[in-house]
mmCIF file of C-alpha atoms and ligand atoms in Angstrom:
data_model
loop_
_atom_site.group_PDB
_atom_site.id
_atom_site.type_symbol
_atom_site.label_atom_id
_atom_site.label_comp_id
_atom_site.label_asym_id
_atom_site.label_seq_id
_atom_site.Cartn_x
_atom_site.Cartn_y
_atom_site.Cartn_z
ATOM 1 C CA SER A 468 21.021 7.081 23.212
ATOM 2 C CA SER A 469 20.664 4.987 20.124
ATOM 3 C CA PRO A 470 17.788 6.028 17.859
ATOM 4 C CA HIS A 471 15.783 2.864 18.344
ATOM 5 C CA LEU A 472 15.390 3.715 22.056
ATOM 6 C CA GLN A 473 14.161 7.240 21.309
ATOM 7 C CA THR A 474 10.571 8.148 20.496
ATOM 8 C CA TYR A 475 9.569 8.820 16.912
ATOM 9 C CA ASN A 476 8.831 12.380 18.020
ATOM 10 C CA GLU A 477 12.323 12.939 19.421
ATOM 11 C CA ARG A 478 13.790 11.586 16.210
ATOM 12 C CA ALA A 479 11.493 13.726 14.042
ATOM 13 C CA LYS A 480 12.809 16.883 15.710
ATOM 14 C CA LYS A 481 16.405 15.998 14.854
ATOM 15 C CA HIS A 482 16.125 14.504 11.397
ATOM 16 C CA ALA A 483 17.584 16.637 8.617
ATOM 17 C CA ASN A 484 15.793 14.923 5.709
ATOM 18 C CA LYS A 485 12.272 16.271 5.148
ATOM 19 C CA ALA A 486 10.712 12.980 4.060
ATOM 20 C CA ALA A 487 12.107 11.174 7.115
ATOM 21 C CA LYS A 488 11.015 14.002 9.405
ATOM 22 C CA ALA A 489 7.494 13.991 7.961
ATOM 23 C CA LEU A 490 7.220 10.225 8.279
ATOM 24 C CA LEU A 491 8.332 10.253 11.923
ATOM 25 C CA GLU A 492 5.888 13.070 12.712
ATOM 26 C CA ILE A 493 3.007 11.207 11.101
ATOM 27 C CA MET A 494 3.894 8.024 12.978
ATOM 28 C CA GLU A 495 3.726 9.851 16.288
ATOM 29 C CA GLU A 496 0.571 11.770 15.418
ATOM 30 C CA LYS A 497 -1.393 8.782 14.106
ATOM 31 C CA GLN A 498 0.176 6.348 16.555
ATOM 32 C CA SER A 499 1.006 4.090 13.673
ATOM 33 C CA ASN A 500 4.189 2.454 12.490
ATOM 34 C CA LEU A 501 2.201 0.456 9.968
ATOM 35 C CA SER A 502 2.869 0.698 6.254
ATOM 36 C CA VAL A 503 0.403 -1.087 4.039
ATOM 37 C CA SER A 504 1.762 -2.648 0.872
ATOM 38 C CA VAL A 505 -1.011 -2.511 -1.713
ATOM 39 C CA ASP A 506 -0.032 -5.094 -4.319
ATOM 40 C CA VAL A 507 -3.179 -5.511 -6.387
ATOM 41 C CA THR A 508 -3.743 -5.232 -10.123
ATOM 42 C CA LYS A 509 -7.016 -3.303 -10.368
ATOM 43 C CA SER A 510 -7.290 0.326 -9.367
ATOM 44 C CA LYS A 511 -10.737 -0.231 -7.812
ATOM 45 C CA ASP A 512 -9.320 -2.784 -5.359
ATOM 46 C CA PHE A 513 -6.282 -0.568 -4.896
ATOM 47 C CA PHE A 514 -8.349 2.446 -3.810
ATOM 48 C CA ASP A 515 -10.854 0.384 -1.808
ATOM 49 C CA ILE A 516 -7.946 -0.876 0.284
ATOM 50 C CA ILE A 517 -6.352 2.547 0.648
ATOM 51 C CA GLU A 518 -9.650 4.180 1.684
ATOM 52 C CA ALA A 519 -10.186 1.495 4.316
ATOM 53 C CA VAL A 520 -6.685 1.587 5.831
ATOM 54 C CA GLY A 521 -5.891 5.295 5.312
ATOM 55 C CA PRO A 522 -6.515 6.498 8.868
ATOM 56 C CA HIS A 523 -4.409 3.659 10.286
ATOM 57 C CA VAL A 524 -1.183 3.815 8.301
ATOM 58 C CA CYS A 525 1.809 6.153 8.236
ATOM 59 C CA LEU A 526 2.993 5.059 4.823
ATOM 60 C CA ARG A 527 1.507 3.390 1.798
ATOM 61 C CA LYS A 528 3.759 1.241 -0.321
ATOM 62 C CA THR A 529 3.107 0.576 -4.012
ATOM 63 C CA HIS A 530 4.403 -1.425 -6.914
ATOM 64 C CA ILE A 531 2.785 0.991 -9.325
ATOM 65 C CA ASP A 532 3.763 -1.163 -12.325
ATOM 66 C CA VAL A 533 1.434 -4.032 -11.351
ATOM 67 C CA LEU A 534 -1.711 -1.930 -11.886
ATOM 68 C CA GLU A 535 -3.338 -3.037 -15.141
ATOM 69 C CA ASP A 536 -5.519 0.052 -15.514
ATOM 70 C CA PHE A 537 -2.943 2.661 -14.563
ATOM 71 C CA ASP A 538 -3.338 6.203 -15.859
ATOM 72 C CA ALA A 539 -2.400 9.652 -14.568
ATOM 73 C CA THR A 540 -5.648 9.945 -12.543
ATOM 74 C CA VAL A 541 -4.379 7.159 -10.285
ATOM 75 C CA ILE A 542 -1.582 9.450 -9.143
ATOM 76 C CA ASP A 543 -3.953 12.411 -8.650
ATOM 77 C CA ARG A 544 -6.196 10.292 -6.451
ATOM 78 C CA LEU A 545 -3.269 8.828 -4.569
ATOM 79 C CA ARG A 546 -2.027 12.322 -3.800
ATOM 80 C CA GLU A 547 -5.472 13.438 -2.612
ATOM 81 C CA LEU A 548 -5.774 10.443 -0.303
ATOM 82 C CA SER A 549 -2.282 10.962 1.035
ATOM 83 C CA GLU A 550 -3.252 14.483 2.081
ATOM 84 C CA LYS A 551 -6.708 13.542 3.346
ATOM 85 C CA HIS A 552 -5.512 10.653 5.514
ATOM 86 C CA LYS A 553 -1.993 11.959 6.171
ATOM 87 C CA PHE A 554 0.279 9.212 4.980
ATOM 88 C CA LEU A 555 3.400 9.271 2.857
ATOM 89 C CA ILE A 556 3.853 7.363 -0.390
ATOM 90 C CA PHE A 557 6.607 4.817 -0.867
ATOM 91 C CA GLU A 558 7.180 3.350 -4.329
ATOM 92 C CA ASP A 559 8.977 0.031 -3.855
ATOM 93 C CA ARG A 560 10.804 0.394 -7.179
ATOM 94 C CA LYS A 561 14.071 -1.307 -6.165
ATOM 95 C CA PHE A 562 16.255 0.599 -8.610
ATOM 96 C CA ALA A 563 19.352 -1.400 -9.528
ATOM 97 C CA ASP A 564 21.163 0.248 -12.457
ATOM 98 C CA ILE A 565 23.946 2.730 -13.184
ATOM 99 C CA GLY A 566 23.486 6.351 -12.143
ATOM 100 C CA SER A 567 22.515 7.777 -15.524
ATOM 101 C CA THR A 568 19.863 5.094 -16.115
ATOM 102 C CA VAL A 569 18.222 5.397 -12.717
ATOM 103 C CA VAL A 570 17.930 9.152 -13.249
ATOM 104 C CA LEU A 571 15.665 8.395 -16.211
ATOM 105 C CA GLN A 572 13.773 5.572 -14.502
ATOM 106 C CA TYR A 573 13.119 7.724 -11.426
ATOM 107 C CA SER A 574 11.996 10.895 -13.202
ATOM 108 C CA LYS A 575 10.695 9.924 -16.678
ATOM 109 C CA GLY A 576 8.653 7.253 -18.428
ATOM 110 C CA ILE A 577 4.981 6.648 -17.711
ATOM 111 C CA TYR A 578 5.231 6.729 -13.936
ATOM 112 C CA LYS A 579 7.468 9.740 -13.139
ATOM 113 C CA ILE A 580 7.994 8.269 -9.683
ATOM 114 C CA ALA A 581 9.986 11.205 -8.333
ATOM 115 C CA ASP A 582 6.968 13.502 -8.828
ATOM 116 C CA TRP A 583 4.750 11.700 -6.325
ATOM 117 C CA ALA A 584 6.653 9.147 -4.215
ATOM 118 C CA HIS A 585 8.051 10.736 -1.057
ATOM 119 C CA ILE A 586 10.225 7.671 -0.600
ATOM 120 C CA THR A 587 11.636 5.081 -2.973
ATOM 121 C CA ASN A 588 14.268 2.385 -2.671
ATOM 122 C CA ALA A 589 17.319 0.979 -4.400
ATOM 123 C CA HIS A 590 19.619 -2.014 -4.355
ATOM 124 C CA ALA A 591 23.178 -1.329 -3.225
ATOM 125 C CA VAL A 592 24.594 -3.677 -5.837
ATOM 126 C CA PRO A 593 25.675 -1.004 -8.416
ATOM 127 C CA GLY A 594 27.681 0.865 -5.734
ATOM 128 C CA PRO A 595 27.510 4.549 -4.666
ATOM 129 C CA SER A 596 26.786 5.863 -8.178
ATOM 130 C CA ILE A 597 23.197 4.669 -7.922
ATOM 131 C CA ILE A 598 22.724 7.022 -4.965
ATOM 132 C CA THR A 599 24.435 9.879 -6.820
ATOM 133 C CA GLY A 600 22.024 9.412 -9.732
ATOM 134 C CA LEU A 601 18.860 9.147 -7.648
ATOM 135 C CA ALA A 602 19.925 12.033 -5.371
ATOM 136 C CA SER A 603 20.334 14.358 -8.353
ATOM 137 C CA VAL A 604 16.602 13.959 -8.973
ATOM 138 C CA GLY A 605 15.327 13.364 -5.428
ATOM 139 C CA ILE A 606 17.167 15.958 -3.328
ATOM 140 C CA PRO A 607 15.655 19.013 -5.094
ATOM 141 C CA LYS A 608 12.210 17.505 -4.427
ATOM 142 C CA ASP A 609 12.919 16.697 -0.743
ATOM 143 C CA ARG A 610 12.623 12.975 -1.337
ATOM 144 C CA GLY A 611 14.180 10.189 0.717
ATOM 145 C CA LEU A 612 15.870 6.988 -0.374
ATOM 146 C CA ILE A 613 15.844 3.598 1.322
ATOM 147 C CA LEU A 614 18.596 1.086 0.551
ATOM 148 C CA LEU A 615 17.935 -2.644 0.540
ATOM 149 C CA ALA A 616 20.277 -3.913 3.224
ATOM 150 C CA GLU A 617 18.474 -7.182 3.990
ATOM 151 C CA MET A 618 15.632 -8.815 2.095
ATOM 152 C CA SER A 619 12.950 -10.922 3.741
ATOM 153 C CA SER A 620 12.932 -13.805 1.282
ATOM 154 C CA LYS A 621 14.431 -17.190 1.984
ATOM 155 C CA GLY A 622 18.030 -17.548 0.764
ATOM 156 C CA ALA A 623 18.472 -13.798 0.119
ATOM 157 C CA LEU A 624 22.087 -12.857 -0.692
ATOM 158 C CA THR A 625 21.806 -9.615 1.265
ATOM 159 C CA THR A 626 23.809 -10.772 4.298
ATOM 160 C CA GLY A 627 27.112 -10.193 6.078
ATOM 161 C CA SER A 628 29.562 -7.926 4.294
ATOM 162 C CA TYR A 629 26.966 -6.991 1.657
ATOM 163 C CA THR A 630 24.717 -5.579 4.362
ATOM 164 C CA GLU A 631 27.673 -3.760 5.962
ATOM 165 C CA ASP A 632 28.685 -2.224 2.648
ATOM 166 C CA ALA A 633 25.128 -1.067 2.027
ATOM 167 C CA VAL A 634 25.153 0.698 5.404
ATOM 168 C CA ARG A 635 28.507 2.321 4.573
ATOM 169 C CA MET A 636 27.069 3.595 1.303
ATOM 170 C CA ALA A 637 24.142 5.101 3.180
ATOM 171 C CA ARG A 638 26.408 6.689 5.775
ATOM 172 C CA ALA A 639 28.217 8.560 3.014
ATOM 173 C CA ARG A 640 24.921 10.121 1.811
ATOM 174 C CA ARG A 641 22.914 10.767 4.952
ATOM 175 C CA ASP A 642 21.266 13.804 3.361
ATOM 176 C CA PHE A 643 19.350 11.519 0.998
ATOM 177 C CA VAL A 644 19.512 7.953 2.298
ATOM 178 C CA ILE A 645 17.089 7.898 5.218
ATOM 179 C CA GLY A 646 17.208 4.231 6.028
ATOM 180 C CA PHE A 647 16.965 0.626 5.002
ATOM 181 C CA ILE A 648 14.765 -2.218 4.120
ATOM 182 C CA ALA A 649 16.088 -4.651 6.667
ATOM 183 C CA GLN A 650 15.161 -7.100 9.356
ATOM 184 C CA HIS A 651 17.202 -5.499 12.180
ATOM 185 C CA ARG A 652 18.289 -2.056 13.296
ATOM 186 C CA MET A 653 21.336 -0.943 11.375
ATOM 187 C CA GLU A 654 22.952 2.071 13.034
ATOM 188 C CA GLY A 655 26.674 1.723 13.571
ATOM 189 C CA ILE A 656 26.940 -1.399 11.405
ATOM 190 C CA GLY A 657 30.220 -1.593 9.522
ATOM 191 C CA ALA A 658 31.485 1.648 11.082
ATOM 192 C CA SER A 659 35.175 2.099 11.839
ATOM 193 C CA ASP A 660 36.518 4.054 14.831
ATOM 194 C CA THR A 661 37.097 7.094 12.658
ATOM 195 C CA ASP A 662 33.553 7.239 11.286
ATOM 196 C CA ASN A 663 31.398 9.897 12.839
ATOM 197 C CA ILE A 664 28.242 7.967 13.632
ATOM 198 C CA ALA A 665 26.911 10.288 16.345
ATOM 199 C CA GLY A 666 23.552 11.565 15.222
ATOM 200 C CA GLU A 667 23.150 8.761 12.716
ATOM 201 C CA ASP A 668 19.476 7.858 12.519
ATOM 202 C CA PHE A 669 18.461 5.346 9.892
ATOM 203 C CA LEU A 670 14.828 4.319 9.681
ATOM 204 C CA VAL A 671 14.420 0.591 9.296
ATOM 205 C CA LEU A 672 11.398 -0.516 7.284
ATOM 206 C CA ALA A 673 10.718 -4.215 7.605
ATOM 207 C CA PRO A 674 8.691 -6.227 5.095
ATOM 208 C CA GLY A 675 7.850 -9.841 5.821
ATOM 209 C CA VAL A 676 5.424 -9.157 8.672
ATOM 210 C CA GLY A 677 2.467 -11.389 9.446
ATOM 211 C CA LEU A 678 0.450 -12.368 12.513
ATOM 212 C CA ASP A 679 -1.178 -15.483 11.083
ATOM 213 C CA ALA A 680 1.289 -17.041 8.613
ATOM 214 C CA THR A 681 5.028 -17.797 8.729
ATOM 215 C CA GLY A 682 5.531 -17.566 4.984
ATOM 216 C CA ASP A 683 4.024 -18.043 1.545
ATOM 217 C CA ALA A 684 4.601 -20.657 -1.161
ATOM 218 C CA MET A 685 7.305 -18.571 -2.857
ATOM 219 C CA GLY A 686 9.904 -18.010 -0.172
ATOM 220 C CA GLN A 687 8.444 -15.028 1.693
ATOM 221 C CA GLN A 688 9.168 -15.273 5.434
ATOM 222 C CA TYR A 689 6.999 -13.583 8.073
ATOM 223 C CA ARG A 690 7.773 -12.461 11.584
ATOM 224 C CA THR A 691 5.418 -10.785 14.050
ATOM 225 C CA PRO A 692 5.352 -7.034 14.834
ATOM 226 C CA GLU A 693 6.677 -7.914 18.319
ATOM 227 C CA GLN A 694 9.714 -9.692 16.839
ATOM 228 C CA VAL A 695 10.338 -7.041 14.215
ATOM 229 C CA VAL A 696 9.831 -3.854 16.255
ATOM 230 C CA PHE A 697 10.578 -4.860 19.846
ATOM 231 C CA GLU A 698 13.186 -7.586 19.475
ATOM 232 C CA SER A 699 14.918 -6.426 16.274
ATOM 233 C CA GLY A 700 14.477 -2.659 16.629
ATOM 234 C CA CYS A 701 12.870 -1.977 13.233
ATOM 235 C CA ASP A 702 10.767 1.168 12.908
ATOM 236 C CA VAL A 703 8.063 0.501 10.320
ATOM 237 C CA ILE A 704 6.210 -2.745 9.679
ATOM 238 C CA ILE A 705 5.234 -3.362 6.067
ATOM 239 C CA VAL A 706 2.169 -5.569 5.703
ATOM 240 C CA GLY A 707 0.457 -6.609 2.475
ATOM 241 C CA ARG A 708 -1.531 -9.832 2.281
ATOM 242 C CA GLY A 709 -1.859 -10.032 6.068
ATOM 243 C CA ILE A 710 -4.238 -7.073 5.734
ATOM 244 C CA TYR A 711 -6.108 -7.679 2.482
ATOM 245 C CA GLY A 712 -5.665 -11.392 1.684
ATOM 246 C CA LYS A 713 -5.996 -11.985 -2.040
ATOM 247 C CA GLY A 714 -6.909 -8.344 -2.659
ATOM 248 C CA GLU A 715 -9.800 -9.100 -4.978
ATOM 249 C CA ASN A 716 -13.371 -7.913 -4.376
ATOM 250 C CA VAL A 717 -12.099 -6.232 -1.265
ATOM 251 C CA ASP A 718 -14.214 -6.491 1.885
ATOM 252 C CA ALA A 719 -13.536 -3.034 3.340
ATOM 253 C CA ARG A 720 -14.702 -3.987 6.844
ATOM 254 C CA GLU A 721 -12.366 -6.955 7.054
ATOM 255 C CA VAL A 722 -9.464 -4.896 5.661
ATOM 256 C CA LEU A 723 -10.138 -2.197 8.242
ATOM 257 C CA LYS A 724 -10.255 -4.774 11.032
ATOM 258 C CA GLN A 725 -6.906 -6.268 10.025
ATOM 259 C CA ALA A 726 -5.287 -2.838 9.602
ATOM 260 C CA GLN A 727 -6.385 -1.912 13.124
ATOM 261 C CA ARG A 728 -5.027 -5.194 14.425
ATOM 262 C CA TYR A 729 -1.585 -4.651 12.850
ATOM 263 C CA GLN A 730 -1.535 -0.991 13.869
ATOM 264 C CA ALA A 731 -2.200 -1.942 17.495
ATOM 265 C CA ALA A 732 0.403 -4.722 17.477
ATOM 266 C CA GLY A 733 3.061 -2.498 15.894
ATOM 267 C CA TRP A 734 2.393 0.379 18.263
ATOM 268 C CA GLU A 735 2.397 -1.835 21.346
ATOM 269 C CA ALA A 736 5.781 -3.294 20.331
ATOM 270 C CA TYR A 737 7.164 0.235 19.823
ATOM 271 C CA LYS A 738 5.844 1.446 23.196
ATOM 272 C CA LYS A 739 7.441 -1.511 24.903
ATOM 273 C CA ARG A 740 10.726 -0.762 23.141
ATOM 274 C CA VAL A 741 11.007 2.918 24.030
ATOM 275 C CA GLN A 742 9.859 2.406 27.616
ATOM 276 C CA ARG A 743 12.537 -0.053 28.629
HETATM 277 P P1 5BU B 2287 3.280 -9.352 1.820
HETATM 278 O O1 5BU B 2287 1.979 -9.551 1.147
HETATM 279 O O2 5BU B 2287 3.126 -8.741 3.218
HETATM 280 O O3 5BU B 2287 4.156 -10.587 1.830
HETATM 281 O O4 5BU B 2287 4.003 -8.241 0.921
HETATM 282 C C1 5BU B 2287 5.312 -7.819 1.169
HETATM 283 C C2 5BU B 2287 5.665 -6.660 0.266
HETATM 284 O O5 5BU B 2287 6.962 -6.193 0.597
HETATM 285 C C3 5BU B 2287 5.702 -6.988 -1.218
HETATM 286 O O6 5BU B 2287 5.257 -5.825 -1.911
HETATM 287 C C4 5BU B 2287 7.170 -7.217 -1.518
HETATM 288 O O7 5BU B 2287 7.512 -6.813 -2.826
HETATM 289 C C5 5BU B 2287 7.833 -6.303 -0.522
HETATM 290 N N1 5BU B 2287 9.158 -6.774 -0.068
HETATM 291 C C6 5BU B 2287 9.348 -7.938 0.630
HETATM 292 O O8 5BU B 2287 8.405 -8.663 0.913
HETATM 293 N N2 5BU B 2287 10.601 -8.293 1.046
HETATM 294 C C7 5BU B 2287 11.686 -7.545 0.783
HETATM 295 O O9 5BU B 2287 12.794 -7.883 1.194
HETATM 296 C C8 5BU B 2287 11.469 -6.339 0.053
HETATM 297 C C9 5BU B 2287 10.216 -5.979 -0.351
HETATM 298 BR BR1 5BU B 2287 12.883 -5.261 -0.330
#
């Protein structure tokens, strides 16, 4: 049956990519398809949020370049917390350049993303060479790549044939591309009769999730975990401000409460999906 009707556990057993397998196993074990997106500028707030939500998330998403007081100890601590609380690390880097440039951006510079991020993502716009470049760094480290097939923002150009082409690019590199940022399940999209899509299992990570708001003032659009996971068949809900609000002077108890609320909503929607 199609992957979105199988349990995360069943999918974990079959997945060939280690990062995808580990993520699916953690989701089942922690009963969480919640990824927190920690977009704050001070490392104290950053770690206060991560400590509070750690036990409740399968994945923690960063924009590491927004931290104003970044240094190498941030990565050490992030790694420790990822092992302590069992979550994977996703750097939402949205690579978008030619192969040889993304090799450098992924492995070098201040952040050395490939050293610590189990998962990162890329735009499909440069074509397959972006995957070739990132794979040359990521495959030896057992990393996984997510392609941006659909964005959550109003007026996004990631629709129709662009989305189909992104899925085709992923299909050609299933060893490294483990899924998509998208708003719907994607398996089989854009496939021709001759494509071998049996066994295709793309994880769909959906940003733009909120229980209390329908958007922000800058074009973000929110849907509920029920809509995203049950109706649209996505696998992971990505929640930022819905959990920590402004993200300043973090109230750990409130953050914990919201994380538990999103975890429960995401898991309930998943249970309903795989039981039907
Ligand atoms: P929010 O606070 O839940 O709105 O944060 C959403 C996060 O997901 C934020 O880090 C965005 O950069 C990220 N995001 C998104 O919102 N929509 C997209 O299509 C992609 C990423 Br790709």
